[in-house]
XYZ file of C-alpha atoms in Angstrom:
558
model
C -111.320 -38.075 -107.910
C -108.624 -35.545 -106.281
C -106.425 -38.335 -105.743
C -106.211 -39.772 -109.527
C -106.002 -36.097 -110.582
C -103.029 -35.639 -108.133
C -101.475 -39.115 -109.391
C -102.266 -38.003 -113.013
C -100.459 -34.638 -112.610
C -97.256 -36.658 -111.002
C -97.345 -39.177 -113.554
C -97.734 -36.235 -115.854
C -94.665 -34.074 -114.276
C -92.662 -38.109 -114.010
C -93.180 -38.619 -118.000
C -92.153 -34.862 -118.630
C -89.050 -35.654 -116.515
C -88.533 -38.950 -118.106
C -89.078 -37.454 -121.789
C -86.590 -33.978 -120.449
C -84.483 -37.190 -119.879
C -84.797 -39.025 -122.946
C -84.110 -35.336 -124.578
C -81.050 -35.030 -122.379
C -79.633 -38.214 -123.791
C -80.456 -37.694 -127.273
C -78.663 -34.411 -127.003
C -75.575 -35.304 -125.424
C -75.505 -38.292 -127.967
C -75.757 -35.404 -130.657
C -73.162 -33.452 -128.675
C -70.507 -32.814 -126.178
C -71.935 -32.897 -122.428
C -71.294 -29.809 -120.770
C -71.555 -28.877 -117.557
C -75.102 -27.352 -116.601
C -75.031 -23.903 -115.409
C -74.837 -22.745 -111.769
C -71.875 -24.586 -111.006
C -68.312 -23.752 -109.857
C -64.903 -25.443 -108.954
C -63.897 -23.525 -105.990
C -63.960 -20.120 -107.178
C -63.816 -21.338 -111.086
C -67.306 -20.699 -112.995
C -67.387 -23.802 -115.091
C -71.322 -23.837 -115.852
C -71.737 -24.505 -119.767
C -67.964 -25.825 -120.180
C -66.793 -28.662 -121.784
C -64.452 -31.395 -119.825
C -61.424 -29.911 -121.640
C -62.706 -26.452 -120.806
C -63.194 -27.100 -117.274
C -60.120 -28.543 -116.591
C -58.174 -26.103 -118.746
C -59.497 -23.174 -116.923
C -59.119 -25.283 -113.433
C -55.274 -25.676 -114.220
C -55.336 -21.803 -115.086
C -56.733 -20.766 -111.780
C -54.269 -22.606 -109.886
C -51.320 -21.213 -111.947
C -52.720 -18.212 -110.711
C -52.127 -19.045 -107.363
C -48.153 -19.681 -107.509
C -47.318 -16.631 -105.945
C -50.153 -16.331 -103.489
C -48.268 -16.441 -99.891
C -49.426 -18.144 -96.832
C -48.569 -16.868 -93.254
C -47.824 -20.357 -90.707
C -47.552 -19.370 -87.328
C -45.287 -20.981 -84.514
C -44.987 -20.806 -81.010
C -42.125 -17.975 -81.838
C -43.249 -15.997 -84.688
C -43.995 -16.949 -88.373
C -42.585 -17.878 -91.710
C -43.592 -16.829 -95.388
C -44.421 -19.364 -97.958
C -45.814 -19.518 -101.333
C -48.098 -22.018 -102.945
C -45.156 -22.678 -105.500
C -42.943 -23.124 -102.432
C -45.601 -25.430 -101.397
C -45.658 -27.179 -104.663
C -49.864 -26.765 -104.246
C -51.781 -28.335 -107.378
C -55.542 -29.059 -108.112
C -56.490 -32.588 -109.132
C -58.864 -30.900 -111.928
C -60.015 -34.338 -113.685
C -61.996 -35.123 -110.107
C -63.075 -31.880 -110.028
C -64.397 -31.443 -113.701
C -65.648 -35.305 -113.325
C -67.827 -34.311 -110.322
C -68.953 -31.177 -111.815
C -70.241 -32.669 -115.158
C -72.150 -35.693 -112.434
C -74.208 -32.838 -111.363
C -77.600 -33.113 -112.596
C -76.438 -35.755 -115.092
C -76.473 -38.737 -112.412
C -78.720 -40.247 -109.926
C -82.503 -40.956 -110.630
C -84.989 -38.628 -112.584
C -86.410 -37.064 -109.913
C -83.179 -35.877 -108.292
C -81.655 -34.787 -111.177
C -84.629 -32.438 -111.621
C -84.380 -31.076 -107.974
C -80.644 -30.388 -108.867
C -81.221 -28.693 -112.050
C -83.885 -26.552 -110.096
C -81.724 -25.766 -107.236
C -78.986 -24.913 -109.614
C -81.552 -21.828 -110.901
C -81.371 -20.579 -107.226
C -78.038 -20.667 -106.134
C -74.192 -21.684 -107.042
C -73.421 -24.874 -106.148
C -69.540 -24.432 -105.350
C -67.406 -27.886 -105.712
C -64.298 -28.741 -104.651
C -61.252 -28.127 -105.978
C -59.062 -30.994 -104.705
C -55.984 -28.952 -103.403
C -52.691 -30.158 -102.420
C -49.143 -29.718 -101.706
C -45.853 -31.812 -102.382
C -45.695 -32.986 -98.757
C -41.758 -33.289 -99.362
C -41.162 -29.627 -100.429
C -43.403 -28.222 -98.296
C -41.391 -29.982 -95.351
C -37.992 -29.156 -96.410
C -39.477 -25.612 -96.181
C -40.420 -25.647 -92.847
C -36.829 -27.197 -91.774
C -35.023 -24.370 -92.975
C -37.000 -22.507 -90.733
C -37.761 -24.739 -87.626
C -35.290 -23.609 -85.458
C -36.211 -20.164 -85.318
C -39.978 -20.739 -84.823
C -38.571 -23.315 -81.852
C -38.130 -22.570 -78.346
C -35.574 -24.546 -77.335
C -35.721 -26.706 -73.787
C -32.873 -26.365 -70.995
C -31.746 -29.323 -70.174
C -31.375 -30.161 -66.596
C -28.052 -29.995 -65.514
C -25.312 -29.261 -62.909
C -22.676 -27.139 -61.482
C -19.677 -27.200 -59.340
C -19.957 -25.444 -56.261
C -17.260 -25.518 -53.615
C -15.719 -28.744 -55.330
C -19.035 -30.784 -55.459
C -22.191 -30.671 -57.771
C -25.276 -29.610 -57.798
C -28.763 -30.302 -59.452
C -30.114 -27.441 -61.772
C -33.586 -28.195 -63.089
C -34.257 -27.390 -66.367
C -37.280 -26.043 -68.465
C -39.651 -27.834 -70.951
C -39.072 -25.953 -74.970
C -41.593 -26.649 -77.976
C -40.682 -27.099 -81.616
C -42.345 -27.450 -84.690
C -44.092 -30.899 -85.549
C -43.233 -30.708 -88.892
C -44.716 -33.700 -90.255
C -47.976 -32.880 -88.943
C -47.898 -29.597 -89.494
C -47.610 -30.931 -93.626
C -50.716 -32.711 -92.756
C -52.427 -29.190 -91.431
C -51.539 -27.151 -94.397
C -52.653 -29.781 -96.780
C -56.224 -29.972 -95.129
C -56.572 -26.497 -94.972
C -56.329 -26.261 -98.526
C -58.160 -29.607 -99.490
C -61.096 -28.332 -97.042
C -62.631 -25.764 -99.573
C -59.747 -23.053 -99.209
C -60.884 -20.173 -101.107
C -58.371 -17.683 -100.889
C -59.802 -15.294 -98.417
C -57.786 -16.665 -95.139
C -53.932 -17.309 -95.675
C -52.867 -17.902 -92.054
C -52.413 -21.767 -91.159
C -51.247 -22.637 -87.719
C -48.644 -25.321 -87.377
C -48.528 -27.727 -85.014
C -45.983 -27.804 -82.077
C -44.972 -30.346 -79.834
C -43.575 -29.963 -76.089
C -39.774 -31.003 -76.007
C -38.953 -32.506 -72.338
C -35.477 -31.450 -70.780
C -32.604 -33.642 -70.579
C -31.401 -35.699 -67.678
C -32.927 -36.259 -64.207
C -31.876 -35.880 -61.490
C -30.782 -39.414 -60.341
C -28.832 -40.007 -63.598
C -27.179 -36.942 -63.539
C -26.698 -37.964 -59.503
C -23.915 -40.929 -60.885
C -21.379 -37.848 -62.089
C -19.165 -38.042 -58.918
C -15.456 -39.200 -60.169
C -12.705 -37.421 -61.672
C -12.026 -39.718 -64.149
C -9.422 -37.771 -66.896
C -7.741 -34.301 -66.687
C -5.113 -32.353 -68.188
C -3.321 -28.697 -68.301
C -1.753 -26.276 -70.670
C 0.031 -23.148 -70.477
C -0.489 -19.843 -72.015
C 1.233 -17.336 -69.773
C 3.014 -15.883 -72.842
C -0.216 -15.116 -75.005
C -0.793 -11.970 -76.260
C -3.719 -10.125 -74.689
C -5.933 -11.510 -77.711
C -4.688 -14.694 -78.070
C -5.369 -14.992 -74.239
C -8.980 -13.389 -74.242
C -9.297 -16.338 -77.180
C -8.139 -19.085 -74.849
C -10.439 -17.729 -72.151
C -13.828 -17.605 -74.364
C -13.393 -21.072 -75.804
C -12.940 -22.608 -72.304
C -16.354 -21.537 -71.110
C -18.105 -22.413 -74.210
C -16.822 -26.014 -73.347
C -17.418 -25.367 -69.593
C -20.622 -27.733 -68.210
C -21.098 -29.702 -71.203
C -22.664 -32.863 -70.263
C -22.611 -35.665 -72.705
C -24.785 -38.617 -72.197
C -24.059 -41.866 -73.023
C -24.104 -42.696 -77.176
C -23.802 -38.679 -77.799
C -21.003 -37.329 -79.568
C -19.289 -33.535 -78.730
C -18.515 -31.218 -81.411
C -15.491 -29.034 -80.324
C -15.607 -26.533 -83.262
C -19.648 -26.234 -83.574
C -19.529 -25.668 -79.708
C -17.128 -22.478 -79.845
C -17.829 -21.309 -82.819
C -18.056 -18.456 -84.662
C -15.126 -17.232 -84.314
C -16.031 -13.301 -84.957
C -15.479 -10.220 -82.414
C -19.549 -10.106 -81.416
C -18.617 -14.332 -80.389
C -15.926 -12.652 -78.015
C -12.812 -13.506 -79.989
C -9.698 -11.240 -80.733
C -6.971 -11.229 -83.811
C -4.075 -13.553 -82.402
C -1.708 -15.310 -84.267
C -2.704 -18.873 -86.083
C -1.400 -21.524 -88.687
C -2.198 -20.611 -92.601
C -0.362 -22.500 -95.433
C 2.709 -22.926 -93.390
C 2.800 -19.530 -92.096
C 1.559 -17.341 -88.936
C -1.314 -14.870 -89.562
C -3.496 -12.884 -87.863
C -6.884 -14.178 -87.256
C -10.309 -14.662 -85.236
C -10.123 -16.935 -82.635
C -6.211 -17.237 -82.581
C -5.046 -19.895 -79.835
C -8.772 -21.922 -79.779
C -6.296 -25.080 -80.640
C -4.489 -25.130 -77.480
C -8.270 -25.095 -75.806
C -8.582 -28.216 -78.059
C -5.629 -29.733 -77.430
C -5.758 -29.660 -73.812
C -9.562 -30.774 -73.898
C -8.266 -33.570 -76.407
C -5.576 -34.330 -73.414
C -8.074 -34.467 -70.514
C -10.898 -36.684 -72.647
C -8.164 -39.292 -74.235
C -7.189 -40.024 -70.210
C -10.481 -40.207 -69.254
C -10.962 -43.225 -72.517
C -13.700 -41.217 -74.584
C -13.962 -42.006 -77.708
C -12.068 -40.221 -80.364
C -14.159 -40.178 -83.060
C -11.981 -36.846 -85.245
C -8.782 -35.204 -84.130
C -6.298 -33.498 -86.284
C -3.251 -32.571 -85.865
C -1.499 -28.825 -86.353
C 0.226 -28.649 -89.487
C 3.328 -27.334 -87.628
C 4.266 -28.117 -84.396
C 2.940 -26.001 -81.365
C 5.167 -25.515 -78.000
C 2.373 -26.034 -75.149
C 2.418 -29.892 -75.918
C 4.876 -32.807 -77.216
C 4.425 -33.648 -80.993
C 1.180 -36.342 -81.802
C -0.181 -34.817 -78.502
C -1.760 -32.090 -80.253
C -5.867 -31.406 -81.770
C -6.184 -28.520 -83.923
C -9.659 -26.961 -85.452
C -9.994 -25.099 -88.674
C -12.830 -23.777 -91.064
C -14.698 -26.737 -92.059
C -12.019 -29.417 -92.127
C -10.202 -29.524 -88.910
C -12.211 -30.593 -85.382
C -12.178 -32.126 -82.371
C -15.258 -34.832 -81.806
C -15.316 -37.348 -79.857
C -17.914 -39.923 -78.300
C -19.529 -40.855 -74.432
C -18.780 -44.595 -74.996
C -19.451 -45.189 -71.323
C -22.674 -46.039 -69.441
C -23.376 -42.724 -67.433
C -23.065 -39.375 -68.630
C -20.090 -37.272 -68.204
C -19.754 -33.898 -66.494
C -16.405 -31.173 -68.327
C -15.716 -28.940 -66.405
C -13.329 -26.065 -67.966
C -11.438 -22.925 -66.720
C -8.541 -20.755 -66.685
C -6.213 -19.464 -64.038
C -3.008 -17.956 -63.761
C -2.242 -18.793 -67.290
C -3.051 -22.162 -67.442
C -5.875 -23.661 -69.159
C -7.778 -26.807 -66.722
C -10.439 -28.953 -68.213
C -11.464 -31.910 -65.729
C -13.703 -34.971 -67.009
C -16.098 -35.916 -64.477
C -18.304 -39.086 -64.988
C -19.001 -42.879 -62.837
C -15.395 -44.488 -62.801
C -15.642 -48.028 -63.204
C -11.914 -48.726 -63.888
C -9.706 -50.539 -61.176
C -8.152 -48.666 -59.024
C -4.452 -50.550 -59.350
C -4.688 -49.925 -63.653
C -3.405 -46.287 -64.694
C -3.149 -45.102 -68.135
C -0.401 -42.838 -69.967
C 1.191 -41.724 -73.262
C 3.858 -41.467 -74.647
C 5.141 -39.242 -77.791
C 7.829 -40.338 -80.026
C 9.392 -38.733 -83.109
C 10.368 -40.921 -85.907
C 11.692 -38.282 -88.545
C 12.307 -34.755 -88.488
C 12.956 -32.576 -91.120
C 14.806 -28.989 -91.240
C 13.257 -25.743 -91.859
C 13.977 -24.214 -95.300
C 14.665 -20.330 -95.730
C 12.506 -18.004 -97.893
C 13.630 -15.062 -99.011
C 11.167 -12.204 -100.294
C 12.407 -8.772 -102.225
C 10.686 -5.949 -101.368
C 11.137 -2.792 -103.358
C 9.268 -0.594 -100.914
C 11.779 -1.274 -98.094
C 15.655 0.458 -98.257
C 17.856 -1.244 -100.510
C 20.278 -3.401 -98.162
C 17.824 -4.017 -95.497
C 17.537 -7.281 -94.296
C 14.617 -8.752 -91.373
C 13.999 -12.030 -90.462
C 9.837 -11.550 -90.661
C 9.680 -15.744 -89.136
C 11.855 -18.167 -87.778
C 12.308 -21.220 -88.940
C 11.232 -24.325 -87.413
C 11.753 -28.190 -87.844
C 9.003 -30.376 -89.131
C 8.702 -34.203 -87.838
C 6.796 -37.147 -88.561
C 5.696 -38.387 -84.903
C 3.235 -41.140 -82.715
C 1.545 -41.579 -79.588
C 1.763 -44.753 -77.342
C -0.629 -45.282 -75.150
C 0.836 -47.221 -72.242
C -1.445 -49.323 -69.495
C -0.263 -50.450 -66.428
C -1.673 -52.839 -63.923
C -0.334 -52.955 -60.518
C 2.876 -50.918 -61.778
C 3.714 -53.231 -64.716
C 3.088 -52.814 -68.384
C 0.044 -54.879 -69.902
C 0.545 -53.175 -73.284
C 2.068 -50.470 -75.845
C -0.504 -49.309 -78.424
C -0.044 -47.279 -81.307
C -2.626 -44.210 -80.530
C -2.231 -41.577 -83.425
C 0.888 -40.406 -86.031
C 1.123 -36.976 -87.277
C 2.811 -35.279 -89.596
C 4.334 -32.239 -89.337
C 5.642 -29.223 -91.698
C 8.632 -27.665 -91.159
C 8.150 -23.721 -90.689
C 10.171 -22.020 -93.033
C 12.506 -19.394 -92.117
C 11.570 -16.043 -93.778
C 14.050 -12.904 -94.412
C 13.071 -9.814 -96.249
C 15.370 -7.740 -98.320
C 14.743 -4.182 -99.107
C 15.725 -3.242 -102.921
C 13.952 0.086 -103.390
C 15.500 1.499 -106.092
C 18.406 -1.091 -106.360
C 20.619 -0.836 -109.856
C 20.208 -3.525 -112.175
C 23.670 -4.743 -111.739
C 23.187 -4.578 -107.742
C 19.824 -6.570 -108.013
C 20.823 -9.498 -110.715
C 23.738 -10.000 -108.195
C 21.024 -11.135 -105.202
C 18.801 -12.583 -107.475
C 21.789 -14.738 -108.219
C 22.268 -15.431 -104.634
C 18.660 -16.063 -103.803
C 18.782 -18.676 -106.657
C 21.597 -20.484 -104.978
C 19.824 -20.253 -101.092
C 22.500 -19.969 -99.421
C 21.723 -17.222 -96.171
C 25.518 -15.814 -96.105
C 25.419 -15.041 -99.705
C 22.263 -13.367 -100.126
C 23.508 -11.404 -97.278
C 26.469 -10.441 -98.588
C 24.561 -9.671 -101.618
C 22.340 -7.746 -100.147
C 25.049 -5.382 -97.999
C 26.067 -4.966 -101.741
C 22.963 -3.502 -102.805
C 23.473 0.065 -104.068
C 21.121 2.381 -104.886
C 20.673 4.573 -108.417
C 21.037 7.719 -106.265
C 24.126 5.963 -104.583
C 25.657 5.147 -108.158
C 25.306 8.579 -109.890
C 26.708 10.370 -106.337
C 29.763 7.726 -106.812
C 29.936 8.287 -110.733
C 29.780 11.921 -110.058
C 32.494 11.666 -107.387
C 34.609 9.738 -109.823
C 34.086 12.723 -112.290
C 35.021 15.161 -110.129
C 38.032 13.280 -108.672
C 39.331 12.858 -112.949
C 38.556 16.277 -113.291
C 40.773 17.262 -110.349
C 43.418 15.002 -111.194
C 43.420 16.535 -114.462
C 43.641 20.316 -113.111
C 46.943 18.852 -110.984
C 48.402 17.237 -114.104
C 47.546 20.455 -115.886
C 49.246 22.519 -113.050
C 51.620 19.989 -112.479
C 52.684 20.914 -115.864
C 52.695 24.323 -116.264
C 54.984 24.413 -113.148
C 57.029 22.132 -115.152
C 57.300 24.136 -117.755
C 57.820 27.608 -116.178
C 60.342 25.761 -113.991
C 61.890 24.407 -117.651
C 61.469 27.838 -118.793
C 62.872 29.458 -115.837
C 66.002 26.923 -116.134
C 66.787 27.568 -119.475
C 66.242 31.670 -118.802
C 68.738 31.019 -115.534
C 71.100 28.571 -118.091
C 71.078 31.921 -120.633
C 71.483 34.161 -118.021
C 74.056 32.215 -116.766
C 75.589 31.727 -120.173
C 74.950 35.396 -120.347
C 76.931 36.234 -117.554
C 79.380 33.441 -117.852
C 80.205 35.564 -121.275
C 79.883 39.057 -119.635
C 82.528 37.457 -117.466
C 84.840 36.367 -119.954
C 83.948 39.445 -121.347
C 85.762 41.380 -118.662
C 88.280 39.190 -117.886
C 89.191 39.970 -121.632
C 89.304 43.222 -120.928
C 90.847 43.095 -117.804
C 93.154 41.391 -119.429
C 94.006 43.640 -122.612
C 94.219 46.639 -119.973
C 96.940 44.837 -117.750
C 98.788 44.532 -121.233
C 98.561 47.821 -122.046
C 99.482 48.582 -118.648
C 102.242 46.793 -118.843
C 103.468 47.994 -122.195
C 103.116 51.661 -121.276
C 105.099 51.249 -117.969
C 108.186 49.431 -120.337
C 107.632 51.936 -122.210
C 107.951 54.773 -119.827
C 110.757 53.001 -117.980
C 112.894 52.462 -120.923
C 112.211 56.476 -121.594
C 113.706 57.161 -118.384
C 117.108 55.224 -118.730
C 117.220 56.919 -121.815
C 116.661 60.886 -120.441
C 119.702 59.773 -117.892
């Protein structure tokens, strides 16, 4: 009897279930299935929502999230990314799919233990995180180096004219692909925001070189020199620091050197000074002055010793430590030196200064014969003469004249390379051409406060070009201040010269006066003379007459 009743009661609770399910079905015929209560997409309550509901307030959530940031630790230190950065998303159709499965799937009996265990506790789905694999890589590029600890190759160094084996030391970097793979499954394995630190995974980076390949460096196998005895003290210090950045390279076979990305930056914390270098046909002052004659002697020593040149530039003037085409120049982004190890062993530079001059030695496994040599040869095909520039400057003193450059030809050149077997030419080939400008000859002429006049005249003459006239011009510069002394000079000099024509005739005419007062006087006198002599004369008549007269009375008495 106990056992019908207990098959009668599960029969009984089995048709309840089966009719709870045939009410189910009639309901969510009638209606919209929703999800049943109790259950949540990561930390997204979705119990009594809709598919579009669910997913809508999935998709919210993870918007949410954009700015959440994660912490992923290196070897090194760590580096700061967001789930946006991450491009993290939530495939919410899964999600919502599984979530409305619950208690709606499976046989009778288990859906009715689900729906019960629902009433107890939260039944917490996943959310199906992810990240764009892509961005989240790029992201941890940018940053890989500095999370890295880089490995020392094994290497060597020249002691007492031979070498010697230095081991070097194992580094670890970041294993970026597989540290994509980490971050994703932390996410995808239930992430739920309370831990943002993922570890990424590292890899061991082995050191360069052993020691029996680095054993087959033993021949000198190209060289070269340059001097720089006249440098300036920074153009010298320059020379000097981008030597023994270059000094101990070893290039293995295949690899390619990188002049400018070897010495480079050229700032005052790199050790570089201001020294002269090229700009837009002029000299200027600048960091890292002189580094081309470093790469123009290392271009020298590694063309002898038959690297390959895979970039060399020439200057865009020429430069004195070297014949023309026989230069390398580096600048900013668009100028450097490179060149390849197209030999079988690796090769050994070894770079330093003394007394001025600038040595870099190629060492490597010479498997030339011993009766070929190598050379080359520059040639000039064209040259061209320097211009002159002339610059006013009003801040200088009118007249002054300073040549601020000299001038320089330009020339359109080659290099031959010449090979010789047993002391006889085997061939002539045409290595590099360069072209180069001609350095313009700059004067500068002081016109601070030139007149008008003074100035159109040398404008004139700087029109023309011509060196002796704008000279001559410029000695002709005069100043305002100089042309209102000389106007006022000129004033005072009319105004004298008409004082001494006024004088001038005022002693004319007191001496007129004075001539015509002496010509009266004169007249005067001539008169006064006549005068007397009139009288003189009347009283010698009367003289006479009275004497007659008296003598006639006397004859007369006798």
């Amino acid at each position: 009897m106990k056992k019908i009743t207990k098959l009668g009661m599960a029969a009984a609770v089995l048709f309840c279930v089966v009719g709870l399910g045939s009410h189910t079905q009639a309901a969510m015929a009638a209606e919209e299935t929703t999800i049943e209560n109790g259950i949540s997409i990561g930390n997204v309550n979705v119990g009594g929502m809709t598919e579009n509901q669910a997913i809508s307030a999935v998709e919210e959530y993870v918007d949410g999230l954009m700015d959440t940031t994660f912490t992923l630790k290196g070897e090194t230190g760590s580096i700061q990314m967001t789930a946006e950065d991450m491009g993290v998303t939530a495939d919410a159709d899964t999600a919502v799919q599984e979530a409305l499965a619950v208690g709606h799937a499976g046989s009778l009996i288990n859906r009715y233990k689900t729906l019960q265990d629902l009433k107890k506790k939260t039944l917490v789905l996943d959310m199906h995180l992810s990240v764009n694999k892509q961005a989240t890589a790029e992201k941890i590029y940018e940053s890989a180096d500095d999370l890295a600890v880089g490995a020392v190759d094994n290497g060597l160094k020249r002691v007492n004219g031979k070498f010697e084996f230095v081991k070097g030391k194992e580094g670890v970097e970041v294993d970026v692909v597989n540290s994509v793979y980490a971050i994703n499954d932390f996410l995808a394995q239930g992430w739920d925001g309370s831990n943002n630190e993922i570890d990424l995974v590292t890899k061991t980076v082995e050191p360069r070189g052993d020691e029996k390949e680095l054993a087959e460096i033993t021949d000198l196998i190209g060289s070269y020199t340059t001097n720089f005895a006249s440098s300036s003290a920074g153009r010298a210090k320059n020379v000097i620091t981008g030597v023994s950045k270059v000094d101990g390279t070893i290039l293995y076979p295949g690899e390619e050197f990188d002049l400018a990305k070897t010495v480079s930056p050229f700032t005052q914390e790199n050790g570089y000074e201001l020294a002269g270098a090229y700009q837009n046909g002029t000299v200027v002052e600048s960091f890292g002055g002189g580094i081309c004659q470093v790469a123009t002697t290392l271009y020298n020593a590694v063309i002898r010793a038959e690297l390959e040149i895979t970039m060399r530039f020439n200057h865009s003037m020429l430069v004195h430590y070297v014949e023309p085409s026989m230069d390398a120049a580096i600048a900013g982004n668009y100028k450097d030196l490179k060149f390849k190890n197209n030999l079988d062993a690796p090769v050994y530079i070894e770079g330093y200064c003394s007394g001025g001059i600038i040595y870099f030695n190629v060492y490597g496994k010479e498997t030339r014969p011993s009766n070929r040599e190598i050379s080359f040869e520059s040639e000039t095909v064209s040259k061209t003469d320097p211009k002159v520039q002339f610059t006013m400057d009003a801040s200088l003193t009118a007249g002054s004249v300073s040549v601020t450059q000299s001038g320089q030809s330009g020339c359109i050149a080659q290099l031959w390379k010449i090979v010789k077997v047993d002391g006889k030419q085997q061939s002539r080939d045409l290595f590099n051409k360069s072209n180069y400008q001609a350095t313009p000859k700059l004067i500068t002429i002081g016109t601070k406060d030139a007149t008008s006049e003074t100035l159109s005249a040398l404008k004139a003459a700087i029109t023309i070009g011509d060196e002796a006239k704008v000279r001559s011009a410029a000695a002709g510069l005069k100043t305002n201040a100089q042309k209102k002394e000389e106007e006022q000079k000129e004033e005072e000099k009319k105004d004298d010269t008409d004082k001494k024509e006024d004088a001038d005739k005022s002693d004319t005419d007191k001496k007129e006066d004075s001539s015509k007062k002496d010509e009266n006087n004169k007249k005067e006198d001539t008169k006064k003379e006549d005068s007397k002599k009139q009288d003189t004369k009347k009283e010698t008549t009367s003289s006479t007459n009275t004497s007659t007269k008296k003598t006639q009375s006397s004859k007369e008495s006798e």
